[in-house]
Coordinates of C-alpha atoms in Angstrom, one line a residue:
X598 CA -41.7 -53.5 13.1
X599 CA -40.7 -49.7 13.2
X600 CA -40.9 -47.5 9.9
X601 CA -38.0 -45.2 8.8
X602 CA -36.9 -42.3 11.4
X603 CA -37.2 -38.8 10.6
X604 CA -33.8 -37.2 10.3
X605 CA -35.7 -34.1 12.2
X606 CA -37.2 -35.3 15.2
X607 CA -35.3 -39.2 14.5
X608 CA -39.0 -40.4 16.0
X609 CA -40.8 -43.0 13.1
X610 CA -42.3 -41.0 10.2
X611 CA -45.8 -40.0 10.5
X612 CA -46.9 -39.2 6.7
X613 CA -43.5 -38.5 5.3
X614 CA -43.4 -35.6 2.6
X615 CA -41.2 -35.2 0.4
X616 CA -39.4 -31.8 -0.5
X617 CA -37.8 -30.6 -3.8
X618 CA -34.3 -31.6 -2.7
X619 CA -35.7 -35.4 -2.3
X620 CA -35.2 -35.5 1.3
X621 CA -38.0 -37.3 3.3
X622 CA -39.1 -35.6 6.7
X623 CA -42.3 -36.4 8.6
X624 CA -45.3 -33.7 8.6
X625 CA -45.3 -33.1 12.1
X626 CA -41.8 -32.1 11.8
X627 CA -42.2 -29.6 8.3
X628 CA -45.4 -27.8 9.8
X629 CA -42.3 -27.2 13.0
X630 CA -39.8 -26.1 10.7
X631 CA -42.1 -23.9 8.2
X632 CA -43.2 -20.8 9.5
X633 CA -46.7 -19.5 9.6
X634 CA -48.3 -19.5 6.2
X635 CA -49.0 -15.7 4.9
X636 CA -52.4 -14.8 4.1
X637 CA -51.0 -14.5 -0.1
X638 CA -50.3 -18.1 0.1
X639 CA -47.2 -17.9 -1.6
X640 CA -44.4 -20.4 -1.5
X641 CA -42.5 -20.0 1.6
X642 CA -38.7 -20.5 1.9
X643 CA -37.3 -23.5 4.3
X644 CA -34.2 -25.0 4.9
X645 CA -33.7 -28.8 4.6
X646 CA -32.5 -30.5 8.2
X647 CA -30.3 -32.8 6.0
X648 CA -28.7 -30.6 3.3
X649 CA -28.9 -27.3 4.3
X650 CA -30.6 -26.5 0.8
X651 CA -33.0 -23.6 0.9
X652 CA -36.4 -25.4 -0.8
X653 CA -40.0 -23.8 -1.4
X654 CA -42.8 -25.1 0.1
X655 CA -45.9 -24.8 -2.2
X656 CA -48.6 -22.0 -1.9
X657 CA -50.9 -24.5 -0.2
X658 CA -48.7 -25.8 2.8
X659 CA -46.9 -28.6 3.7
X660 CA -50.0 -31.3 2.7
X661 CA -49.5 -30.1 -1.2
X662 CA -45.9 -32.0 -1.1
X663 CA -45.9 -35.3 -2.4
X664 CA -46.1 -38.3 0.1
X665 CA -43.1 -40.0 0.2
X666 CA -44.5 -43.6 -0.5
X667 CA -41.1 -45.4 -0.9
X668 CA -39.5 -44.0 2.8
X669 CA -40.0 -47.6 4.1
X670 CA -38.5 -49.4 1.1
X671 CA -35.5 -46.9 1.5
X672 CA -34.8 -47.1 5.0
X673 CA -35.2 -51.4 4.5
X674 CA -38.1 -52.0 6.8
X675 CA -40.5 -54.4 7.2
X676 CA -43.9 -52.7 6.5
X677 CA -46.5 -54.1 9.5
X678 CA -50.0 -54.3 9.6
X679 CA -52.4 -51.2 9.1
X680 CA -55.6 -53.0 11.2
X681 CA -53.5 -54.5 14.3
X682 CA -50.1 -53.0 14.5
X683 CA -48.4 -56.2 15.7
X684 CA -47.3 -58.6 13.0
X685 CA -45.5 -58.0 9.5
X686 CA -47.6 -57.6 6.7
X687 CA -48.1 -61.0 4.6
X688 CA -51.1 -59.8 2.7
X689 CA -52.8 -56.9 1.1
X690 CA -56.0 -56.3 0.4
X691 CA -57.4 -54.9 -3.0
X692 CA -60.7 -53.2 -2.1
X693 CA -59.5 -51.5 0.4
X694 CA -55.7 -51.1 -0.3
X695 CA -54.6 -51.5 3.1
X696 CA -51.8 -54.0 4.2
X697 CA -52.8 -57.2 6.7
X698 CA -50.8 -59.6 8.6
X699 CA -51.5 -63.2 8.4
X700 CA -54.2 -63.2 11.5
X701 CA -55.8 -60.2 10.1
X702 CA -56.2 -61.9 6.7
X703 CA -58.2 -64.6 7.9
X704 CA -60.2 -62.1 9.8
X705 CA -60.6 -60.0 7.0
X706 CA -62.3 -62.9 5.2
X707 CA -64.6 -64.0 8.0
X708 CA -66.3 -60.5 8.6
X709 CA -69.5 -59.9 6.8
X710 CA -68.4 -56.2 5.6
X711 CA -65.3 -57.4 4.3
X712 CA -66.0 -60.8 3.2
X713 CA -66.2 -59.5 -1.1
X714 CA -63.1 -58.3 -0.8
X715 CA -60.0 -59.5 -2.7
X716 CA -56.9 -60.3 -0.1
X717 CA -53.6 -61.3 -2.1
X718 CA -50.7 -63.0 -0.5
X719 CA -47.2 -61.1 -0.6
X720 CA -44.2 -63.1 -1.3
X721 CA -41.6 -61.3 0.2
X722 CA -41.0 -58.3 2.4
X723 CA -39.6 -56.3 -0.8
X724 CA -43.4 -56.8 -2.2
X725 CA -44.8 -56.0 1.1
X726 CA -42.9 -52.4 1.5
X727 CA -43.7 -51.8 -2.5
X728 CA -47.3 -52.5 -2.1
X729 CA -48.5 -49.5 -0.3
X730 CA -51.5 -48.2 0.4
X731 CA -53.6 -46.3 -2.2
X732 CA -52.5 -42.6 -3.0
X733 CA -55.7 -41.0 -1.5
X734 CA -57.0 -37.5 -3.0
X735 CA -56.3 -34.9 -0.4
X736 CA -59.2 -32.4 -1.7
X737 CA -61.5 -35.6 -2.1
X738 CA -60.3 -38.2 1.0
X739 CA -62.4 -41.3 -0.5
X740 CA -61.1 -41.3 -4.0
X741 CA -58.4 -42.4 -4.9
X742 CA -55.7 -41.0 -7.5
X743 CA -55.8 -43.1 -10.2
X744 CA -55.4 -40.2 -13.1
X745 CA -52.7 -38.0 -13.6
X746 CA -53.5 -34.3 -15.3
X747 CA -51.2 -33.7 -17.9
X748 CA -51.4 -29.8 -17.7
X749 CA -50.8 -29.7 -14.3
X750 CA -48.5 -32.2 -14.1
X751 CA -50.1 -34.0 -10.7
X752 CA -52.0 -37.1 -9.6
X753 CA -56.0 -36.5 -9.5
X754 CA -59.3 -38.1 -8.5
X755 CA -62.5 -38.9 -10.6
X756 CA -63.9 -36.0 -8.7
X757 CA -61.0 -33.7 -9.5
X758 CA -61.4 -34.4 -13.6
X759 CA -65.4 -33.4 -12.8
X760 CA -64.0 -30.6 -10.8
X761 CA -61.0 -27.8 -11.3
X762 CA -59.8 -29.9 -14.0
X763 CA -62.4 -30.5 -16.2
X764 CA -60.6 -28.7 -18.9
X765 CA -57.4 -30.5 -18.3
X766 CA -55.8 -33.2 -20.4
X767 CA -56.3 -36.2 -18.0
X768 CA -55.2 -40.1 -18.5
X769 CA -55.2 -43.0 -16.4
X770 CA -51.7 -43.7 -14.5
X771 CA -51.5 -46.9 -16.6
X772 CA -51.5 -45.1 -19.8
X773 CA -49.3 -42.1 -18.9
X774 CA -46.5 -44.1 -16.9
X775 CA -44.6 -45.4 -19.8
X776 CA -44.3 -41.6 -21.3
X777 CA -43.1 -40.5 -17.8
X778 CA -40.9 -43.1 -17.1
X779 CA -38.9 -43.3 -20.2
X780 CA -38.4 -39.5 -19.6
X781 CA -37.1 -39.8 -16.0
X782 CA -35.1 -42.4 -17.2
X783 CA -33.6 -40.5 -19.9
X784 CA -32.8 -37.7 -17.0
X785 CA -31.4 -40.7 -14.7
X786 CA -29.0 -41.8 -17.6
X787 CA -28.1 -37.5 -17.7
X788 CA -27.8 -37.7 -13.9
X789 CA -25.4 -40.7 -13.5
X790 CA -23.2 -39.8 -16.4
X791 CA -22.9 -36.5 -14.3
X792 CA -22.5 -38.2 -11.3
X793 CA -19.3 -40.5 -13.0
X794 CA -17.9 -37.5 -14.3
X795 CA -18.3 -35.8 -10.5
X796 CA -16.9 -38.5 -9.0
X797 CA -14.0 -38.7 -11.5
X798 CA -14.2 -34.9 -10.7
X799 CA -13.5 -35.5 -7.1
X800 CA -10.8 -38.2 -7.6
X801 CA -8.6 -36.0 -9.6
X802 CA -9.4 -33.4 -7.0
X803 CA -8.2 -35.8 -4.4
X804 CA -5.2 -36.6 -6.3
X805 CA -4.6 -32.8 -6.9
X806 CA -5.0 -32.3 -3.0
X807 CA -2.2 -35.1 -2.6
X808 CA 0.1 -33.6 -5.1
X809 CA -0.5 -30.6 -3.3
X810 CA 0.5 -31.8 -0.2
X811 CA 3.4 -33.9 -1.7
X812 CA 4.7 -30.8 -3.4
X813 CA 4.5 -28.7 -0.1
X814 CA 6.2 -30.6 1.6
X815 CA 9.0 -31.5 -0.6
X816 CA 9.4 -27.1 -0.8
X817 CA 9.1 -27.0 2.7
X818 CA 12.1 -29.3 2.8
X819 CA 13.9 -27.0 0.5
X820 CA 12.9 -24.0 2.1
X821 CA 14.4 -25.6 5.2
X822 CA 17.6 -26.5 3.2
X823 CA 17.5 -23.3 2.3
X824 CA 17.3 -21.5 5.2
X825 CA 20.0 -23.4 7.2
X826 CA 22.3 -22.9 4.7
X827 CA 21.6 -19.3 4.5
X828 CA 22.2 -19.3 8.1
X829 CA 25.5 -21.0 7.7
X830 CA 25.8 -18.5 5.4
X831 CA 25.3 -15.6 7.5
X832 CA 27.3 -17.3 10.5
X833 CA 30.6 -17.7 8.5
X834 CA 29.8 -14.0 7.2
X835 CA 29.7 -12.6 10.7
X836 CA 32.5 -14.2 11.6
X837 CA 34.3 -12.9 8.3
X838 CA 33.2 -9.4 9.1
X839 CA 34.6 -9.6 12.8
X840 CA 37.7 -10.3 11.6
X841 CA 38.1 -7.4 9.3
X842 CA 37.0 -5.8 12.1
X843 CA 39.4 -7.1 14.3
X844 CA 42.3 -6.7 11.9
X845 CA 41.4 -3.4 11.5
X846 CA 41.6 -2.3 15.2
X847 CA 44.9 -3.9 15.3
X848 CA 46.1 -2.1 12.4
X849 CA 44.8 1.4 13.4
X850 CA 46.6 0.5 17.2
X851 CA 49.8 -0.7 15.9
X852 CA 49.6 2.5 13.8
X853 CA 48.8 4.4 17.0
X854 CA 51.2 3.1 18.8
X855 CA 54.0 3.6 16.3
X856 CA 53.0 7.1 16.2
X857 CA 52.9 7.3 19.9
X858 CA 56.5 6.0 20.4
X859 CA 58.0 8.4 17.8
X860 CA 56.0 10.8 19.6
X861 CA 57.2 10.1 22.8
X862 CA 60.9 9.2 21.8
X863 CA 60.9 12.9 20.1
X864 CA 59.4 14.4 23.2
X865 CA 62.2 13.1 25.2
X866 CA 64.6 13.9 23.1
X867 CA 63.7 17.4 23.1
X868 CA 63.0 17.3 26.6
X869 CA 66.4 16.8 27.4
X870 CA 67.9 19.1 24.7
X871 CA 66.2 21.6 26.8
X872 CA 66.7 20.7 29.7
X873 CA 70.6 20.6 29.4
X874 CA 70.2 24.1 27.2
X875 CA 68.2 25.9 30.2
X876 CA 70.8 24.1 32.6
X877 CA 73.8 25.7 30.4
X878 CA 72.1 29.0 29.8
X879 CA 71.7 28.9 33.5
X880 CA 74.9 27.3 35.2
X881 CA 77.5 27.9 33.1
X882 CA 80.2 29.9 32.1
X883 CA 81.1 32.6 29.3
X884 CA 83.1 29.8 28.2
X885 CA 81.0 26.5 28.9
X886 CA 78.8 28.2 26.6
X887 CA 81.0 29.0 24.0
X888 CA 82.5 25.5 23.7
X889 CA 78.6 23.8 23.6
X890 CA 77.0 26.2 21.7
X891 CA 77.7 24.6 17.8
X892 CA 76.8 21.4 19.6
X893 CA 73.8 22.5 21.5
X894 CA 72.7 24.5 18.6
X895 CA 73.1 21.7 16.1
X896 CA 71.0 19.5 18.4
X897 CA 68.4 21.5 18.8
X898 CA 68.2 22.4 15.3
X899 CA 67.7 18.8 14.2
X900 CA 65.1 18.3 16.8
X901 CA 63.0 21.9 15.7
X902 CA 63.3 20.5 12.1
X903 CA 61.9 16.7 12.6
X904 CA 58.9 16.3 11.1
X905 CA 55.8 14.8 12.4
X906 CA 52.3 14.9 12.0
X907 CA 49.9 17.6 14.4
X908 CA 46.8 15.2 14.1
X909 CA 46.8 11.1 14.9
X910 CA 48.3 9.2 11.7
X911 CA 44.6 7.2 11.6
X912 CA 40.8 8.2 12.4
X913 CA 38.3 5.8 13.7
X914 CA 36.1 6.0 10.9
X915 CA 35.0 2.4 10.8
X916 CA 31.2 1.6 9.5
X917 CA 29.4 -1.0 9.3
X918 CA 27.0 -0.7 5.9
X919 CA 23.9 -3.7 6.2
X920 CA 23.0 -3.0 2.5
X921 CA 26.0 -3.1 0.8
X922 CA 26.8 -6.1 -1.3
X923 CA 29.5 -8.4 -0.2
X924 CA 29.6 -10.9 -2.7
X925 CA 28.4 -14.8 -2.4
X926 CA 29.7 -16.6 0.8
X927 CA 28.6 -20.5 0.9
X928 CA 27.0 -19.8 -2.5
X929 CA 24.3 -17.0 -1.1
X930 CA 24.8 -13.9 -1.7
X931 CA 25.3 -11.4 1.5
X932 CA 25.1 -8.2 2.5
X933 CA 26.7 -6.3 5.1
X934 CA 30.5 -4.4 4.8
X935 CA 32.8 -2.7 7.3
X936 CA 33.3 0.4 5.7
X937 CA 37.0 1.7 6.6
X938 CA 36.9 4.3 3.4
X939 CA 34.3 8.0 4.1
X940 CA 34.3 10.3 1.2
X941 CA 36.5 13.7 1.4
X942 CA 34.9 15.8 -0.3
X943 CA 38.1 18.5 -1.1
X944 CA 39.2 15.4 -3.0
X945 CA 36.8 14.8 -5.0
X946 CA 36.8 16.0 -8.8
X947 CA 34.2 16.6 -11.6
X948 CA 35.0 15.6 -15.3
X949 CA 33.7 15.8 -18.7
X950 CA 33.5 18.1 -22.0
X951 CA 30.5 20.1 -21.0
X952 CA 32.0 21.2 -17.4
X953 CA 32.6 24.4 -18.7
X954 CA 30.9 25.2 -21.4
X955 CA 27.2 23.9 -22.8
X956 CA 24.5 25.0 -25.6
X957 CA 21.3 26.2 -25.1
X958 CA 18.1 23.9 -24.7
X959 CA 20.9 21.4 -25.5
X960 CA 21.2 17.9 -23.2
X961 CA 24.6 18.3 -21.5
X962 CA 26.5 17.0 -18.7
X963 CA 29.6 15.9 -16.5
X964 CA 31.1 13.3 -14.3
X965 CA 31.4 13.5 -10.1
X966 CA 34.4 11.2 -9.1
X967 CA 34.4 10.7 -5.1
X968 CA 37.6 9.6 -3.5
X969 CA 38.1 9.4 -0.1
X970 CA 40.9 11.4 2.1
X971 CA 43.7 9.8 1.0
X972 CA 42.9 10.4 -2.7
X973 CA 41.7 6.9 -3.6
X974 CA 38.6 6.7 -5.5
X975 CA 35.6 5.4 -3.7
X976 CA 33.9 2.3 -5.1
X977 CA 30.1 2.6 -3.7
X978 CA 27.3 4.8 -4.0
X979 CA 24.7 6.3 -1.8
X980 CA 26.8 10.2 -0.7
X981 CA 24.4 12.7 -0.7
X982 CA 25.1 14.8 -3.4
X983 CA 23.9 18.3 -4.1
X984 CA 24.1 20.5 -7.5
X985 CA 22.8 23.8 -8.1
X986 CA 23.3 25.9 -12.0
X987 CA 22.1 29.2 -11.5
X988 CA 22.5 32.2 -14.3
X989 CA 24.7 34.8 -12.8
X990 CA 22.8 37.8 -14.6
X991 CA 19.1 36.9 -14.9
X992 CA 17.3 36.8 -11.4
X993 CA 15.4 33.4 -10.9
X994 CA 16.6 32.0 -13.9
X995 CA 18.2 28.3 -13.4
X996 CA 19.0 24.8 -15.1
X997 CA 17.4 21.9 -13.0
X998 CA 20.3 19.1 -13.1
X999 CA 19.7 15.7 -12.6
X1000 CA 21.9 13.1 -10.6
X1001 CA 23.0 9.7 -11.1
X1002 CA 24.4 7.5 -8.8
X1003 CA 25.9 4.8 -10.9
X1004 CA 27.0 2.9 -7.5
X1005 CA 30.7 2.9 -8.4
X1006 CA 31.9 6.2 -6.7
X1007 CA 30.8 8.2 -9.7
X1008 CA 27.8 10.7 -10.6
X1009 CA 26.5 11.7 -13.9
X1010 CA 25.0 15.0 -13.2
X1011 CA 23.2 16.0 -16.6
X1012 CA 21.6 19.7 -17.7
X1013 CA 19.9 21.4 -20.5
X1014 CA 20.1 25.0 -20.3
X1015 CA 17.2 27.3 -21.4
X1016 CA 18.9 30.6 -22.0
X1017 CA 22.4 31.7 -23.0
X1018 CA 24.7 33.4 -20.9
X1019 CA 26.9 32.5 -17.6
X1020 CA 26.0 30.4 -14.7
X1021 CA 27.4 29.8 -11.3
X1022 CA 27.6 25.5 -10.9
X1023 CA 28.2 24.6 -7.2
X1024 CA 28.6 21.1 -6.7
X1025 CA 28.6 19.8 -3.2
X1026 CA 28.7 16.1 -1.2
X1027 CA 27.5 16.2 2.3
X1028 CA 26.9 19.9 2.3
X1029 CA 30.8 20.8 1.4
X1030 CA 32.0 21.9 -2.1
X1031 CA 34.1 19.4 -3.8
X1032 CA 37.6 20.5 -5.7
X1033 CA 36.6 23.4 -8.1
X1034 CA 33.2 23.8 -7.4
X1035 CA 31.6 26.4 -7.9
X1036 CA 32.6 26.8 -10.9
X1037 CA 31.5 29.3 -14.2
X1038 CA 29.5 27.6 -16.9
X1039 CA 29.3 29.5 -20.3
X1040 CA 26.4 28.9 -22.4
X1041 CA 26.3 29.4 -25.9
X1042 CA 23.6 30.0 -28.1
X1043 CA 22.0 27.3 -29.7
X1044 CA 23.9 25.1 -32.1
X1045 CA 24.4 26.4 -35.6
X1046 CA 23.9 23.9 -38.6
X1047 CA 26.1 24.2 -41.6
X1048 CA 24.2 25.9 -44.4
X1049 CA 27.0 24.8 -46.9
X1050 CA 28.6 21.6 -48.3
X1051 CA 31.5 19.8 -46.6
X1052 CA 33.5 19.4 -50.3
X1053 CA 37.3 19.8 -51.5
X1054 CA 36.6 22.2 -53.4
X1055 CA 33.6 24.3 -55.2
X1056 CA 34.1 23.1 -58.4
X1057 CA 33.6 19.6 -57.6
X1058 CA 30.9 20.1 -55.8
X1059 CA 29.0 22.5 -58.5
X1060 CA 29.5 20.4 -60.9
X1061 CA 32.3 22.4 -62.7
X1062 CA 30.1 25.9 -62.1
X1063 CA 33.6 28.3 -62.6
X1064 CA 32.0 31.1 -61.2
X1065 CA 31.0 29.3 -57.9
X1066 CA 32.8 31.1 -55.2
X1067 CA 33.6 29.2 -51.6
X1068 CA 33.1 31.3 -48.2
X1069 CA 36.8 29.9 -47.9
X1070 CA 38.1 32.7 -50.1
X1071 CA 40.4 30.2 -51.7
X1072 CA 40.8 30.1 -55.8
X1073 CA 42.3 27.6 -57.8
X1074 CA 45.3 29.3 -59.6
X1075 CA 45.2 28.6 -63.2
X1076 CA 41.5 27.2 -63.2
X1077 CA 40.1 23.5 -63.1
X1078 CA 43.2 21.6 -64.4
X1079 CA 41.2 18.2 -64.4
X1080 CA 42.4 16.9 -60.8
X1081 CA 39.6 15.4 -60.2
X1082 CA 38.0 14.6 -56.8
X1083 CA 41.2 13.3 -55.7
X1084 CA 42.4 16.6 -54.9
X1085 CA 43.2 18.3 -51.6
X1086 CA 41.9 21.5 -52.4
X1087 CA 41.9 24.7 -50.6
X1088 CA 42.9 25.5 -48.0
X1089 CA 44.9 21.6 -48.4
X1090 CA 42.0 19.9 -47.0
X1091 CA 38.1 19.4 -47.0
X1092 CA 36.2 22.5 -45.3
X1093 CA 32.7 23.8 -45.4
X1094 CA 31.5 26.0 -48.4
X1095 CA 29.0 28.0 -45.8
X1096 CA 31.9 29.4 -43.4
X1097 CA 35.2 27.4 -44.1
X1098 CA 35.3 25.4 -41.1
X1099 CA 37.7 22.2 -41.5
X1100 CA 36.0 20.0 -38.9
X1101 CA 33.3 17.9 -40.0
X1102 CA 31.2 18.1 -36.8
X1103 CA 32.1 21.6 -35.9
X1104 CA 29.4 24.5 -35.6
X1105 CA 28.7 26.9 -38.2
X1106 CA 30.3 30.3 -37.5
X1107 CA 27.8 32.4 -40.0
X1108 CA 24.7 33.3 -39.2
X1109 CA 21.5 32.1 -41.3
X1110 CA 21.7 33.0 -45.1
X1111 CA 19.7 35.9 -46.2
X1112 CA 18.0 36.4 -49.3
X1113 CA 20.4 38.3 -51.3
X1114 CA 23.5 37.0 -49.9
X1115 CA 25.3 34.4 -50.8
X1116 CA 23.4 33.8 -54.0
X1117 CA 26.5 32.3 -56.0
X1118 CA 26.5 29.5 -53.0
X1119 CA 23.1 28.3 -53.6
X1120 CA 24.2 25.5 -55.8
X1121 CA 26.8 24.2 -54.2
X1122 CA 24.7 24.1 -51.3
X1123 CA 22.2 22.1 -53.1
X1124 CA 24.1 19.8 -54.5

């Protein structure tokens, strides 16, 4: 019967090697796949035919890898007979270590040569494909390798020991296997716990691939939810905006229209005032005249004093905005609004403390209101608004301001002025002032702390110090009279000592104290 195949050339294997990765090929096939050995003899780099795994092949060539002796028992065949060919091996003998079928066992016997030698009978095919041949020396191809060489960690010959590895720790196979198979065992137990946790590995893995699937498609079911109810959405939106739109148009025509009738009724009217007031002027009398003319005049004066509007009593401004919010339709939230209401800027006003007036290197600021032409305030962001603050006296001297569009029809436009003095503000939105701009901005010098006390009086706040004098000017007649700090003092209220100011948060009008003024304040101050 056939050996194993060769997964390379999948002919039977002629002396199988086997590589570091513990695939089996034949050693036609490897001296093929290898290429040309170097003249260094160093290991040379192959890939294996059945893993793909990039594997050295040792300085000496494809005969120093190991013989794979167990490729038959692997693969499950029958091994045959080494003399004929023909039948399955039932014997082996022990001389010579080859492997004969039942014919060639008796003939063994019978020839003179081979008559000495020892045949035994296998059992069973598993002890026919275990009992190989002997492991043959490949430097020495008569001995066989019974020793193994502990340094170099190989199979040698009784010549080998003699030879190259005289020096070498050698043993016979029988004495060294237990050793080396207790080890390799102990690596096989590593291996297959390795191998359970790697397959337990993979199983989760699989699982994981399943959830991973499962959950994908359970979101591609709600992104498809999703997406047709946002459509459903976006459909009943349309249609929404289409009706404004269409209620719209009708409103601006009815209006239109209304406006066209008056129109028209007026121009008829007048029409025939002047018609019959040509006609009279023309064709009649001295007296036809005379008896029209308070009722002719009358007319026409009503007509020459009826009001009506020059310009069409509605515009088409009518936009469409895709980023503007329009609030949650079918639970989504849309965009997209027909904008009927456009910013006029000569309506548009500016608010806030500091619009006017400002202190230097100080953070200040106002409020832009838009409203549209008919005075109502917009409700949206998104104009194009432009501010300049330039010093009326110094040449290239200007506060940068900063907009904010808070998205609700107003601006905070904030400044911080570097020098004193006047400034022209022009506030504009889309390239036209808006109502008051430009404007003057005066700005003061920088914010003067109070240098004093913000008491009742200066006694109090000395500590009873008489002679303390307040920048107030004000005495109390008669002296301290024990009113304690319950008193109103002067001038009837609290005030600052420094410069009798009467507002808390109001700015000092002095200027710094010097050294020699003042002096009788220094304690109050301090205190």
């Amino acid at each position: 019967m056939s050996g194993p195949c060769c997964p390379q050339c999948a002919q039977p294997c002629v002396s199988p090697r086997l590589l570091p990765c513990l695939h089996s090929l034949c050693e036609p096939c490897l001296r093929r796949l290898g290429p040309p050995e170097g003249p260094s003899g160093a290991a040379r780099p192959v890939l294996c035919p059945v893993c793909d795994a990039e594997v050295s092949l040792p300085a000496g060539g494809v005969g120093q890898l190991p013989p794979d002796c167990l490729a038959g028992s692997r693969a499950g065949a029958a091994a045959g007979c080494d003399l004929c060919a023909d039948g399955a091996a039932a014997g082996r003998c022990l001389t010579c270590g080859v492997r004969l079928c039942r014919f060639c066992c008796r003939a063994h016997r019978r020839q003179k040569k081979t008559a000495s030698h020892a045949v035994t009978e296998l059992e069973n095919t598993n002890d026919c494909s275990q009992a190989g041949k002997p492991l043959l020396c490949h430097s020495h191809p008569t001995e066989e390798l019974r020793l193994f060489c502990e340094q170099c960690d190989q199979l040698v010959c009784q010549d080998c020991v003699l030879g190259r590895h005289r020096q070498h720790p050698c043993d016979f196979t029988g004495n060294v296997i237990h050793k080396h198979g207790v080890a390799l065992r102990e690596l096989l137990r590593s291996t297959q716990q390795h191998m359970d946790t790697l397959e337990d590995v993979l199983s989760r893995v699989d699982d994981m691939g399943g959830a991973v699937r499962s959950r994908a498609e359970a979101v591609a079911a709600e992104i498809c939810e999703f997406a047709r109810g946002y459509m459903k959405a976006i459909e009943e939106h349309r249609d929404r905006l289409l009706k404004q739109l269409e209620d719209l148009k009708v409103q601006k025509e009815n209006l239109l229209h209304l406006q066209k009738a008056q129109l028209q009724q007026l121009l008829l009217d007048m029409r025939t005032g002047v018609e019959f007031t040509e006609h009279l002027l023309m064709s009649g009398s001295d007296g036809d005249i005379l008896i029209t003319k308070a009722l002719v005049s009358s007319r026409l004066t009503k007509l020459n004093s009826t009001a009506y509007s020059t310009h069409p009593s509605v515009d088409d401004r009518i936009q469409f905005s895709p980023h503007e919010r329009a609030g949650q339709c079918c639970g989504y939230e849309v965009f997209g609004a027909i904008l009927n209401k456009v910013v006029d800027p000569a309506r548009c006003t500016l608010h806030g403390e500091d619009l006017h007036s400002a202190h230097q290197n100080q953070l200040s600021g106002f409020t832009l209101l838009c409203k549209d032409s008919t005075g109502e305030r917009m409700r949206r962001g998104g104009e194009a608004v432009w501010v300049t603050i330039t010093h009326k006296d110094k040449r290239d001297c200007a506060a940068k301001p900063t907009v904010c569009d808070n998205g609700d029809g107003t601006y905070c436009i904030s400044y911080s002025p570097e020098e004193p003095g006047l400034y022209a503000v022009c506030v504009c939105v889309k390239g036209q002032h808006v109502q008051g701009s430009p404007f003057t901005l005066l700005v003061k010098h920088k914010f003067r702390e109070h240098q004093g006390v913000f008491h009742c009086c200066t006694f109090c706040s000395s500590g009873g110090q008489k002679a303390v004098r307040c920048a107030c000017g004000g005495t109390m007649p008669g002296g301290y009279q024990g009113c304690g700090h319950g008193h109103k003092g002067h001038p009837g209220c609290h005030h600052w000592s420094c410069c009798g100011q009467v507002k808390e948060s109001s700015e000092c009008l002095c200027g710094p104290p010097s050294d020699t003024s003042q002096r009788s304040l220094l304690r109050t101050v301090a205190l």
